[in-house]
mmCIF file of C-alpha atoms in Angstrom:
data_model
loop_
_atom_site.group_PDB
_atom_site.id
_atom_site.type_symbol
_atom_site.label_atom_id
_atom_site.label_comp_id
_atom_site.label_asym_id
_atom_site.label_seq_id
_atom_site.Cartn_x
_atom_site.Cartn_y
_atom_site.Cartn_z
ATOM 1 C CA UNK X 30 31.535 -30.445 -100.671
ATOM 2 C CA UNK X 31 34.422 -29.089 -99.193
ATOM 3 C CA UNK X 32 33.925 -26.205 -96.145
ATOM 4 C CA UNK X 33 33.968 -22.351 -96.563
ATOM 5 C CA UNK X 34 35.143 -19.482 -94.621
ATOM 6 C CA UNK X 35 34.271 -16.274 -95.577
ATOM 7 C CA UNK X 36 36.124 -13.501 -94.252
ATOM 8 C CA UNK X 37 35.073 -9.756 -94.013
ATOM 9 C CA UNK X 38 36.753 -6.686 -93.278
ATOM 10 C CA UNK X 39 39.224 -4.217 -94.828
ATOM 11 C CA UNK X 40 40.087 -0.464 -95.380
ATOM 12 C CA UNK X 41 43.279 -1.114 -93.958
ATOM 13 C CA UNK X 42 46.007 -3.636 -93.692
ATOM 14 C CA UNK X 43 45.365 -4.003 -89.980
ATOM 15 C CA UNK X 44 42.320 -5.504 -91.296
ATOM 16 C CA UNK X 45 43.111 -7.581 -94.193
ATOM 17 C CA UNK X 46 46.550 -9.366 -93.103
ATOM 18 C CA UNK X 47 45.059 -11.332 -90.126
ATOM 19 C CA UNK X 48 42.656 -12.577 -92.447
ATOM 20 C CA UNK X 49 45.119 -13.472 -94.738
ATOM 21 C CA UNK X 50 47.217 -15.640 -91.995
ATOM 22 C CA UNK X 51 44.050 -17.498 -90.934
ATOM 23 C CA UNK X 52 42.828 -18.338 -94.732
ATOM 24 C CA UNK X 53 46.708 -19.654 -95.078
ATOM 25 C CA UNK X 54 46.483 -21.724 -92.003
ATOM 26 C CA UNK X 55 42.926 -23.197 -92.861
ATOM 27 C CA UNK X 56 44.058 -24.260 -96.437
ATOM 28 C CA UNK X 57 45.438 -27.799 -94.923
ATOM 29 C CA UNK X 58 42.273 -29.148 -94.094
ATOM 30 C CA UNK X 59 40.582 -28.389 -97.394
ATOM 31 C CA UNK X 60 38.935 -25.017 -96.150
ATOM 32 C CA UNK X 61 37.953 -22.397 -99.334
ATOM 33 C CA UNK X 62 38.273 -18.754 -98.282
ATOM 34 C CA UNK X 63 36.494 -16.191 -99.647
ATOM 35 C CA UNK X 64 36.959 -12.425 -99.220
ATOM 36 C CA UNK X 65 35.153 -9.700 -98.577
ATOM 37 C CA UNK X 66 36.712 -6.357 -98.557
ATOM 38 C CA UNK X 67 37.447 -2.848 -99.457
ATOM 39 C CA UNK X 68 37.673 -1.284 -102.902
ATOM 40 C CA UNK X 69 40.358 0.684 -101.751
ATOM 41 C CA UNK X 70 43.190 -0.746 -103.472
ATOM 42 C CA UNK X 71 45.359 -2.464 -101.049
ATOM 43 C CA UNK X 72 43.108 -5.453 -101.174
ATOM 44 C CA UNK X 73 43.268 -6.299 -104.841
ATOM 45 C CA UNK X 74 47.000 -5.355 -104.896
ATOM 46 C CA UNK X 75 47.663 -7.983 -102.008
ATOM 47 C CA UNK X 76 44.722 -10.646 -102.555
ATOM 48 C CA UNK X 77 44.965 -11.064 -106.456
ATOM 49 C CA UNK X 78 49.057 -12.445 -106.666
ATOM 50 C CA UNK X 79 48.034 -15.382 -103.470
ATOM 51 C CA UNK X 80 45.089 -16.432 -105.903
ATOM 52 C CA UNK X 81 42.233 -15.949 -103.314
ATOM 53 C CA UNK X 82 38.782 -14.944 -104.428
ATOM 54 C CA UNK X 83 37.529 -11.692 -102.992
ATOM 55 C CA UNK X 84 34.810 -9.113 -103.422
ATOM 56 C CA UNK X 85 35.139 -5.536 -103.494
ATOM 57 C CA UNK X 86 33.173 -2.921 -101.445
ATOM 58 C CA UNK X 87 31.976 0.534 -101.395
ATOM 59 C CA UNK X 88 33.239 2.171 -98.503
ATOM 60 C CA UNK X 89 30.198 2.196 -96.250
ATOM 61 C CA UNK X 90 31.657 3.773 -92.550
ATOM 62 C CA UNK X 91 28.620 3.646 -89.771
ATOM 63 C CA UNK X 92 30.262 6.803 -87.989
ATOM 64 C CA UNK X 93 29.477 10.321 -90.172
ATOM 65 C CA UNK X 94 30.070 13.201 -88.104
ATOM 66 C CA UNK X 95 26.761 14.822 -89.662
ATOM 67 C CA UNK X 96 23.438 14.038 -90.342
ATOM 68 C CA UNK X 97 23.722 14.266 -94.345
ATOM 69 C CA UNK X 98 26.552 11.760 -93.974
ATOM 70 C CA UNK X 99 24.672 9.298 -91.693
ATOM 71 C CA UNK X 100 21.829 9.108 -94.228
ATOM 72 C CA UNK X 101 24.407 8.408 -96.945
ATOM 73 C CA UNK X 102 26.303 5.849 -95.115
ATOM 74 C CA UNK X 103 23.030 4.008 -94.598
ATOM 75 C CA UNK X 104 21.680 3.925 -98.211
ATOM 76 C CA UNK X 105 25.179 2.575 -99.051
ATOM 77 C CA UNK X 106 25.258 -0.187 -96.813
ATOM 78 C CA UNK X 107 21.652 -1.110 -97.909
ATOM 79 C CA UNK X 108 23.201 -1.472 -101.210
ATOM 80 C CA UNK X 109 25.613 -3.352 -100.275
ATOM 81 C CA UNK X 110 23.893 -5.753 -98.157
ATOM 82 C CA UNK X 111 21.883 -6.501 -101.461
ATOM 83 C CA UNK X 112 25.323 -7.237 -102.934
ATOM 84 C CA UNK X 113 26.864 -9.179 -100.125
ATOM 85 C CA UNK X 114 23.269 -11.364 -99.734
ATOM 86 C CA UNK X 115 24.396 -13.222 -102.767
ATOM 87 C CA UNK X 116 28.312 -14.000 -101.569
ATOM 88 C CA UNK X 117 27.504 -15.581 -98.364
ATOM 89 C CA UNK X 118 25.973 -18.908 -98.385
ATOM 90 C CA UNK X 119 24.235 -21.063 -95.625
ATOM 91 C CA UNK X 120 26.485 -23.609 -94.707
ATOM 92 C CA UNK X 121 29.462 -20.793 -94.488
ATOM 93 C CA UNK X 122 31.449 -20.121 -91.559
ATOM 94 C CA UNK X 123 31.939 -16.157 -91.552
ATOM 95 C CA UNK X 124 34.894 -14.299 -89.469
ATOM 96 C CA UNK X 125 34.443 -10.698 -89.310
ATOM 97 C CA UNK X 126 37.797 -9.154 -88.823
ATOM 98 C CA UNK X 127 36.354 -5.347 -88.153
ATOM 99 C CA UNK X 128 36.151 -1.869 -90.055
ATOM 100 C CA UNK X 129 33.162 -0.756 -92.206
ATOM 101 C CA UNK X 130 33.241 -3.713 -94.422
ATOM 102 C CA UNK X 131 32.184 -6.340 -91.642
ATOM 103 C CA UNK X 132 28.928 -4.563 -91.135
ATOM 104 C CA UNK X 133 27.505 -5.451 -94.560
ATOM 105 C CA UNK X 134 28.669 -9.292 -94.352
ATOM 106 C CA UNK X 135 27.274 -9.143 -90.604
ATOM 107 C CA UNK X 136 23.998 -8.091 -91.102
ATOM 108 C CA UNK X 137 23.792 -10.614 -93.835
ATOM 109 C CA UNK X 138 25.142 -13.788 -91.976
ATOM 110 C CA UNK X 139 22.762 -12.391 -89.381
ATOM 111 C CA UNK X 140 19.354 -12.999 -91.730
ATOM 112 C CA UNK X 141 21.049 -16.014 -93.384
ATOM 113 C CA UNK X 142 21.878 -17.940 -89.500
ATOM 114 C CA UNK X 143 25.526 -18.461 -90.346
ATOM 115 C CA UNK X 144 28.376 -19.391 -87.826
ATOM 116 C CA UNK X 145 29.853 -15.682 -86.885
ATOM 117 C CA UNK X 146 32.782 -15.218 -85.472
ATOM 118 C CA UNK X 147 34.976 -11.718 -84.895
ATOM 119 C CA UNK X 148 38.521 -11.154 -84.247
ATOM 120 C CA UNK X 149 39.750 -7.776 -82.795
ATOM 121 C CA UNK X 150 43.088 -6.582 -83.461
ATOM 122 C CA UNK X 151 43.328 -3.838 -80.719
ATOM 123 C CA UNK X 152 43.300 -3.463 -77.609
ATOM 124 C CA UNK X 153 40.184 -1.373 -77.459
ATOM 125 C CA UNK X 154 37.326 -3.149 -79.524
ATOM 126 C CA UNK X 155 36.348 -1.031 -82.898
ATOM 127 C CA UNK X 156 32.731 0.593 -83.302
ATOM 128 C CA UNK X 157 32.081 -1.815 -86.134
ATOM 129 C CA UNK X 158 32.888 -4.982 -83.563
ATOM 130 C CA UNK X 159 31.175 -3.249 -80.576
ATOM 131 C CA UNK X 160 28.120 -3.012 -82.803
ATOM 132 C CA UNK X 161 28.373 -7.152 -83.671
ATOM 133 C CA UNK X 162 30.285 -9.202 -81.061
ATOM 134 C CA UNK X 163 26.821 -9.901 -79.153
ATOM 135 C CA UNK X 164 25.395 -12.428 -82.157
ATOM 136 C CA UNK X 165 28.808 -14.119 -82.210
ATOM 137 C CA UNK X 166 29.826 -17.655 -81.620
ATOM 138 C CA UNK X 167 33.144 -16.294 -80.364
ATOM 139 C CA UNK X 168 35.140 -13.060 -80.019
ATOM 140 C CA UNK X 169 38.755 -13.549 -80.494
ATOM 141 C CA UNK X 170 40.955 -10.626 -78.821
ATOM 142 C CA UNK X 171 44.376 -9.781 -79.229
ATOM 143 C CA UNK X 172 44.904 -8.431 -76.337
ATOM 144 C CA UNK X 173 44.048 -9.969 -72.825
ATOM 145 C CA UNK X 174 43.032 -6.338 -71.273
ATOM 146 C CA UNK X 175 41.045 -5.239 -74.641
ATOM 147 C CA UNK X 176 38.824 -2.586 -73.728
ATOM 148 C CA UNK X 177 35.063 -2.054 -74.651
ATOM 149 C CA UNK X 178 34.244 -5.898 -74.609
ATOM 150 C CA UNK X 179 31.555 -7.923 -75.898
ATOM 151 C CA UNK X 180 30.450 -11.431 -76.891
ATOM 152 C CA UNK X 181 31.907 -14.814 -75.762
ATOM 153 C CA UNK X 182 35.478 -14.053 -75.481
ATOM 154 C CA UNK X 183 38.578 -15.838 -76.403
ATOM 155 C CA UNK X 184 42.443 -14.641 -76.139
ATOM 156 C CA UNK X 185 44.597 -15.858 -79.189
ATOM 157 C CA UNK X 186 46.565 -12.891 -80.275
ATOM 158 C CA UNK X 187 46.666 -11.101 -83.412
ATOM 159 C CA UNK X 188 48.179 -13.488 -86.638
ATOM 160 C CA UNK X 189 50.740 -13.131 -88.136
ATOM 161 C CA UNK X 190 51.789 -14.655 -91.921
ATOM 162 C CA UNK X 191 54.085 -17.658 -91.413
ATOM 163 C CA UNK X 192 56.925 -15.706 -92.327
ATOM 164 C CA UNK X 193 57.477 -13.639 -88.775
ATOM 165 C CA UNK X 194 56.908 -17.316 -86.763
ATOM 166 C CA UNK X 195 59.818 -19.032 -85.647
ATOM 167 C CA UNK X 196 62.662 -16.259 -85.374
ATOM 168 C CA UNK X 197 65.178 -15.944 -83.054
ATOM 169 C CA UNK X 198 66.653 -12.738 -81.030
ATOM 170 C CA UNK X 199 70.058 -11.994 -82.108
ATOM 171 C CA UNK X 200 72.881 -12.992 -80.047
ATOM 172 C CA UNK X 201 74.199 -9.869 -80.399
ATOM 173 C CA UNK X 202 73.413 -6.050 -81.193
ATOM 174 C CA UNK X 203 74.458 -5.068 -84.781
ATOM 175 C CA UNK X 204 72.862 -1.438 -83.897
ATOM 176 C CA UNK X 205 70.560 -1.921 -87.235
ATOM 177 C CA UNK X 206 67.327 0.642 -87.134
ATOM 178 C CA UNK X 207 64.598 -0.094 -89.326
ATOM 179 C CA UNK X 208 61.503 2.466 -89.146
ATOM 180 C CA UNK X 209 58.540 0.757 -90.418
ATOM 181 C CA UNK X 210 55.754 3.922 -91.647
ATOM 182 C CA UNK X 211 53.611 1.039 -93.432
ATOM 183 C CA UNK X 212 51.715 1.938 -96.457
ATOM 184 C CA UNK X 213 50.266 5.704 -95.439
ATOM 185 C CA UNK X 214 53.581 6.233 -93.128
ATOM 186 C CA UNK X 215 53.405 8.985 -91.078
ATOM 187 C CA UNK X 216 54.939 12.693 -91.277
ATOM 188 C CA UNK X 217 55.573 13.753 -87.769
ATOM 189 C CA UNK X 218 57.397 10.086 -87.357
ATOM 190 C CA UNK X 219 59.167 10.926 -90.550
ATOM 191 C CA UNK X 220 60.453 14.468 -89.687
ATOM 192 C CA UNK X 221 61.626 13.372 -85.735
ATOM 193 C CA UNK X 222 64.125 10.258 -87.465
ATOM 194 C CA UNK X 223 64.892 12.506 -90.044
ATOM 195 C CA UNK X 224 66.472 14.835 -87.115
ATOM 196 C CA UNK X 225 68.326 12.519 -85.392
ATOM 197 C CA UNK X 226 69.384 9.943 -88.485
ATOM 198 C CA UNK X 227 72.910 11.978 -88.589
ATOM 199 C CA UNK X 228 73.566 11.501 -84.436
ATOM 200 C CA UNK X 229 72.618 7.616 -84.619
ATOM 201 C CA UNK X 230 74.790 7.372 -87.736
ATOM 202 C CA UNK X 231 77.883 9.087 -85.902
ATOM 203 C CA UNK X 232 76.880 6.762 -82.838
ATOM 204 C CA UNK X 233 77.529 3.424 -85.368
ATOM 205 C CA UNK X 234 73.864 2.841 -85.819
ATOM 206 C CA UNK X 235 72.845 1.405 -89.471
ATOM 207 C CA UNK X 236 69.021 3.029 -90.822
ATOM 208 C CA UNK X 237 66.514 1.352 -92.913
ATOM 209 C CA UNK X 238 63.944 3.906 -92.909
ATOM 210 C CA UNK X 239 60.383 2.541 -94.839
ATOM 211 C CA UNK X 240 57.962 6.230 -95.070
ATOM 212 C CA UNK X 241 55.213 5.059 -96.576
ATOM 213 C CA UNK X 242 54.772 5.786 -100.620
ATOM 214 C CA UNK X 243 53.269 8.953 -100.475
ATOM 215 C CA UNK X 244 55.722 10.379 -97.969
ATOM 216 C CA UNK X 245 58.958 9.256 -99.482
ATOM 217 C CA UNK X 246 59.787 12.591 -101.389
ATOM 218 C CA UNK X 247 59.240 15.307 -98.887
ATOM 219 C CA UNK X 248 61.581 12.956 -96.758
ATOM 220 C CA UNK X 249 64.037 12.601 -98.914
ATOM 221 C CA UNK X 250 63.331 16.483 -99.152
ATOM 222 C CA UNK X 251 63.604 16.864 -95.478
ATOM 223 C CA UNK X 252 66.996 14.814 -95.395
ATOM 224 C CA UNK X 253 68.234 17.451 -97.933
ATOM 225 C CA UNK X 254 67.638 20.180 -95.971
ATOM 226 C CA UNK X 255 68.921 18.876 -93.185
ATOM 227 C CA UNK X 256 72.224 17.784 -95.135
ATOM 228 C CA UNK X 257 71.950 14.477 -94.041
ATOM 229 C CA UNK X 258 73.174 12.267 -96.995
ATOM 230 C CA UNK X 259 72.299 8.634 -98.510
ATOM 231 C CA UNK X 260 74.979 6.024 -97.596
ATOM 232 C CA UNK X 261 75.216 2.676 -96.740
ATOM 233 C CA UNK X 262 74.365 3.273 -93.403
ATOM 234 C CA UNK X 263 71.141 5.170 -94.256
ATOM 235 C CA UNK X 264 68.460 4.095 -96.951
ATOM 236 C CA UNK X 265 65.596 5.848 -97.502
ATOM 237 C CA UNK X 266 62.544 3.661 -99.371
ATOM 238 C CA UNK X 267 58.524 4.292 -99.975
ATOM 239 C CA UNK X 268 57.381 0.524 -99.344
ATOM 240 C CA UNK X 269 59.406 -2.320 -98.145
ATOM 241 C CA UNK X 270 58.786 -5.750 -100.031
ATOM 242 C CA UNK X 271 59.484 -8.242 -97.472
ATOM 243 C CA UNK X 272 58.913 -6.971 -94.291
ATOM 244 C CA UNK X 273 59.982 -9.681 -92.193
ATOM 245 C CA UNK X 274 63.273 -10.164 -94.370
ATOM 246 C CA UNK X 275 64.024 -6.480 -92.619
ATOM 247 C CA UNK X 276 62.558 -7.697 -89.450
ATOM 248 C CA UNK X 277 65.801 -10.072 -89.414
ATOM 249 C CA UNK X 278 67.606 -7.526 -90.502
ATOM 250 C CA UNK X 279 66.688 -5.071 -87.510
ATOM 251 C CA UNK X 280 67.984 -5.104 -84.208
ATOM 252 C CA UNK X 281 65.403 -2.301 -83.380
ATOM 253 C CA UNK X 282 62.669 -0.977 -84.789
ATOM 254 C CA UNK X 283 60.916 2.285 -84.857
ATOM 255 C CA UNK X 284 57.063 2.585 -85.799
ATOM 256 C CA UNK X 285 53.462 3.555 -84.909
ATOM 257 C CA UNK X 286 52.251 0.946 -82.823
ATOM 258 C CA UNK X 287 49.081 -0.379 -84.785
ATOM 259 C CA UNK X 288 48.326 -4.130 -83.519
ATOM 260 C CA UNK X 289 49.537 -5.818 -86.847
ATOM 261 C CA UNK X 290 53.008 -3.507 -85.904
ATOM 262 C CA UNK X 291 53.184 -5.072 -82.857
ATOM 263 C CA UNK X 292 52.470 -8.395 -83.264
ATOM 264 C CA UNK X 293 54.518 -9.111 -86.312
ATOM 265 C CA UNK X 294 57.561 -7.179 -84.075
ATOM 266 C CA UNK X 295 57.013 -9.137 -80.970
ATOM 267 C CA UNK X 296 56.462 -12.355 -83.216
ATOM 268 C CA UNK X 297 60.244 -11.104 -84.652
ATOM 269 C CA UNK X 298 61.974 -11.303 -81.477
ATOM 270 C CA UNK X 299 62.755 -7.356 -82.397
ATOM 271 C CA UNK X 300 62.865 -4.502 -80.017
ATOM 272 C CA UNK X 301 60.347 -1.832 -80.726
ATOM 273 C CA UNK X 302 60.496 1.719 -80.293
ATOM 274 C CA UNK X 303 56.715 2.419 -80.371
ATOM 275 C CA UNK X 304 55.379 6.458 -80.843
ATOM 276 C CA UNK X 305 51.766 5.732 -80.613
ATOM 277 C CA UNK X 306 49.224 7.976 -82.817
ATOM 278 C CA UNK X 307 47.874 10.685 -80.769
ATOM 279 C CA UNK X 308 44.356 10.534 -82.958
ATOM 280 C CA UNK X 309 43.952 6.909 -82.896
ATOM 281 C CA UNK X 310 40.211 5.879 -81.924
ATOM 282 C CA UNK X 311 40.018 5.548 -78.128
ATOM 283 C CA UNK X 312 43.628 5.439 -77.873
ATOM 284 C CA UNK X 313 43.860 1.857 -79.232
ATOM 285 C CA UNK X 314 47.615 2.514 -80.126
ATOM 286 C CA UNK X 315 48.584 3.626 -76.971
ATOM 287 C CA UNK X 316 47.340 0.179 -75.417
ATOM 288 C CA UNK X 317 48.961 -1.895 -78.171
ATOM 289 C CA UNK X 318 52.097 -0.053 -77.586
ATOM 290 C CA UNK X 319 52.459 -0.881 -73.997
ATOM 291 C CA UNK X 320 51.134 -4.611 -73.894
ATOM 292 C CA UNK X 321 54.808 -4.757 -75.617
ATOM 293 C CA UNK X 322 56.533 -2.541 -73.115
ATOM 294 C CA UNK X 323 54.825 -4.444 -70.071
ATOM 295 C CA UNK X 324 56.409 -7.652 -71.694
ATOM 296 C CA UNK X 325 59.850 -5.648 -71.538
ATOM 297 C CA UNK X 326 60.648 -5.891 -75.492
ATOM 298 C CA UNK X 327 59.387 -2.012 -76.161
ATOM 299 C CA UNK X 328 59.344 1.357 -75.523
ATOM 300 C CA UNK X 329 56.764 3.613 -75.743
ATOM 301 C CA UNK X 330 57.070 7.506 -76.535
ATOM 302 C CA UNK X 331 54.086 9.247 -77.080
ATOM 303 C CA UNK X 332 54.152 12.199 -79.123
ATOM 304 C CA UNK X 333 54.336 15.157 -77.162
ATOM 305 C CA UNK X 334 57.409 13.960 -75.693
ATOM 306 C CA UNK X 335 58.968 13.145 -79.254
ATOM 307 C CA UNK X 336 62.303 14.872 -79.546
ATOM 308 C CA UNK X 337 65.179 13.658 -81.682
ATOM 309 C CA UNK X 338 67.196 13.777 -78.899
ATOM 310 C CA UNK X 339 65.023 11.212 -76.861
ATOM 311 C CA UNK X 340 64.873 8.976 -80.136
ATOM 312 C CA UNK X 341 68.551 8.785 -79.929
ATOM 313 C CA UNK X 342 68.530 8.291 -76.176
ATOM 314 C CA UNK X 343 66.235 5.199 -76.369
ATOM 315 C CA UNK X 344 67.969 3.879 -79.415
ATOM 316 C CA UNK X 345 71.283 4.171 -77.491
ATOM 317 C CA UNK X 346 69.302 2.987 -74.463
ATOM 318 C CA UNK X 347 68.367 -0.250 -76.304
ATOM 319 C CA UNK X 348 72.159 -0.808 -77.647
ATOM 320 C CA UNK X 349 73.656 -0.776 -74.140
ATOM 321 C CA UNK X 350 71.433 -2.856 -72.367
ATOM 322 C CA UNK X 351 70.868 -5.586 -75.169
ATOM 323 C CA UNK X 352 71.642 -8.279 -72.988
ATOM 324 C CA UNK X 353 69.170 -7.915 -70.537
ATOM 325 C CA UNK X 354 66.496 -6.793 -73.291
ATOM 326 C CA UNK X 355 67.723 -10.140 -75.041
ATOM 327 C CA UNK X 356 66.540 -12.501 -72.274
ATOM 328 C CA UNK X 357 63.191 -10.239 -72.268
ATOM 329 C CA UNK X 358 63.064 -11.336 -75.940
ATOM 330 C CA UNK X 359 63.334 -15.141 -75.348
ATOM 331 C CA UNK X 360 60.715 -15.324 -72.527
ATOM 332 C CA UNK X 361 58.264 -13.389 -74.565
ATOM 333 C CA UNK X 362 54.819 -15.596 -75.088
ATOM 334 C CA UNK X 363 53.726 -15.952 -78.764
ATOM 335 C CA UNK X 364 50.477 -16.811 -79.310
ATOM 336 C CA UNK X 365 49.819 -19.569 -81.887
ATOM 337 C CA UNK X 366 47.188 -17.176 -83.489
ATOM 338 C CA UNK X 367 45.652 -18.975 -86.622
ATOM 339 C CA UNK X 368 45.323 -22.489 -84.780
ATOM 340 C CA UNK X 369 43.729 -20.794 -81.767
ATOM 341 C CA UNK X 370 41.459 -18.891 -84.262
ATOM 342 C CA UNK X 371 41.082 -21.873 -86.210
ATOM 343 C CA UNK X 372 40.292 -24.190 -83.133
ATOM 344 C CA UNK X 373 37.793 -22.186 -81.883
ATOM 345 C CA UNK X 374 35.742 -22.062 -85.226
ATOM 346 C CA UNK X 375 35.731 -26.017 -85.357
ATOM 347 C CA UNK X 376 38.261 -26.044 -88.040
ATOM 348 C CA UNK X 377 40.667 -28.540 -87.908
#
């Protein structure tokens, strides 16, 4: 009977695509990977074409802001731990990869005595991992400073599909700017490249500019106004296929800094101009952002200081001093994620 990994977690890529890298990895030595996730449509849309079986969950969050929603959140995670009771099996091993999904599949693997293990993507640990590091075998962190620790630690990075390993800086700066908004995207990011698309352009920088699907008219409304037009050296897209294709592409790139951002940039041998989300939970992107800046390959603005002039400045910045940010590039340590992760479940 061969071994299975369950994994749990979802509600957002961030979630989902570390999962994803480790289920690939484990595949060689005859591992079955299960899913357990969010109904909220990304899942299905990425899980279904790579042929791995998943289930789908009400959205269950443990932090209402109210009483009413507290009470609600509770009755549907009691539901769903009926559901989940049946999916997880003795014998399992089960990696929680955080949001409200994990906490269903937790409390289960809790009553059923299955291997746990958690991996957090940012560098301050989630409420939903907080809440279950203590009853796991091992925690496996991103980030070597994360914040709000608990459980039996282990550094290993966060993975990354096999597609961003084993690329190589440019030798030289092609002044190619690809902003990543990933599948939400974000306005204010949006708006600010919008502004300063025409001054890069005049400066001989090329823009790929990804703003998420639900964003991409009111760009392309906002490039209008601003009588900035289409060309070959500026295309405007909702979604982006192949990221990493673009990633080689890129000399720099231009996004929030959410972990899977930065590891799958970092992983690229790309320069990053990160503008954290002011809202994020405890900062987390903030952190993330400047783990990459500490290594040398990244900026970070934060919003309030978000001008289009100081995007064109950095951009500029990046373009002159390539050579020095080049050697920053090489020396930068990639973690070999999904083995570490895999390693220090017993798997292979």
């Amino acid at each position: 009977m061969s071994e299975r990994l369950v994994i749990a977690g979802g509600g957002t890529g961030g979630h989902l695509y570390p999962g994803i890298a480790v289920a690939d990895y484990v595949k060689q030595f005859g591992v079955e990977t299960y899913f357990i996730v969010s109904k909220r449509g990304l899942e299905r849309k990425v899980l279904e074409p790579l042929g791995y079986p998943f289930y789908e969950q009400s959205e269950t969050p443990l932090n209402g802001v109210n009483v009413f929603r507290k009470v609600k959140s509770m009755f549907l995670l009691m539901k769903e731990i009926a559901k989940v009771y049946t999916r997880i099996k003795k014998g399992d091993k089960l990696l929680l990869t955080g949001g409200f999904v994990s906490a269903a599949a937790a409390l289960v693997g809790s009553m059923k005595g299955v291997e746990m293990y958690l991996h957090e993507q940012n560098s301050v640990m989630g409420l939903t991992n907080r809440k279950f590091a203590g009853g796991c075998e091992k925690v496996f962190l991103s980030f070597p400073d994360t914040k709000m620790v608990a459980g039996k630690t282990m550094v290993t990075g966060n993975p990354v599909r096999a597609e961003f390993q084993g690329i190589e800086p440019k030798e030289t700066m092609e002044k190619n700017v690809l902003i990543l908004g990933g599948s939400q995207g974000s306005r204010f990011v949006n708006n600010q490249v919008a502004e300063a698309a025409q001054s890069m352009i005049d400066a001989g920088f090329t823009i790929r500019h990804q703003t998420g699907g639900k964003l991409l008219d009111e760009t392309l409304d906002k490039y209008k106004e601003l009588d900035v037009e289409l060309s070959d050296k500026l295309t405007v897209s909702g979604y982006i296929d192949d990221v990493a294709e673009n990633l080689k592409w890129a000399d720099i790139v231009i996004a929030r800094s959410g972990s899977g951002t930065v590891f799958e940039v970092t992983n690229s041998k790309r320069l990053a101009l990160y503008i954290p989300f002011a809202q994020a939970a405890d900062d987390h992107q903030l952190y993330n952002a400047k783990f990459a800046e500490d290594k040398g390959v990244a900026k970070v603005l934060e919003e309030k200081d978000v001008k289009p002039e100081s995007l064109i400045g950095m951009v500029k910045s990046f373009s002159l001093n390539y050579e020095v940010y080049k050697s920053s590039l090489e020396k930068v340590e990639i973690y070999d994620s999904v083995k570490l992760i895999a390693g220090g479940m017993n798997i292979g």
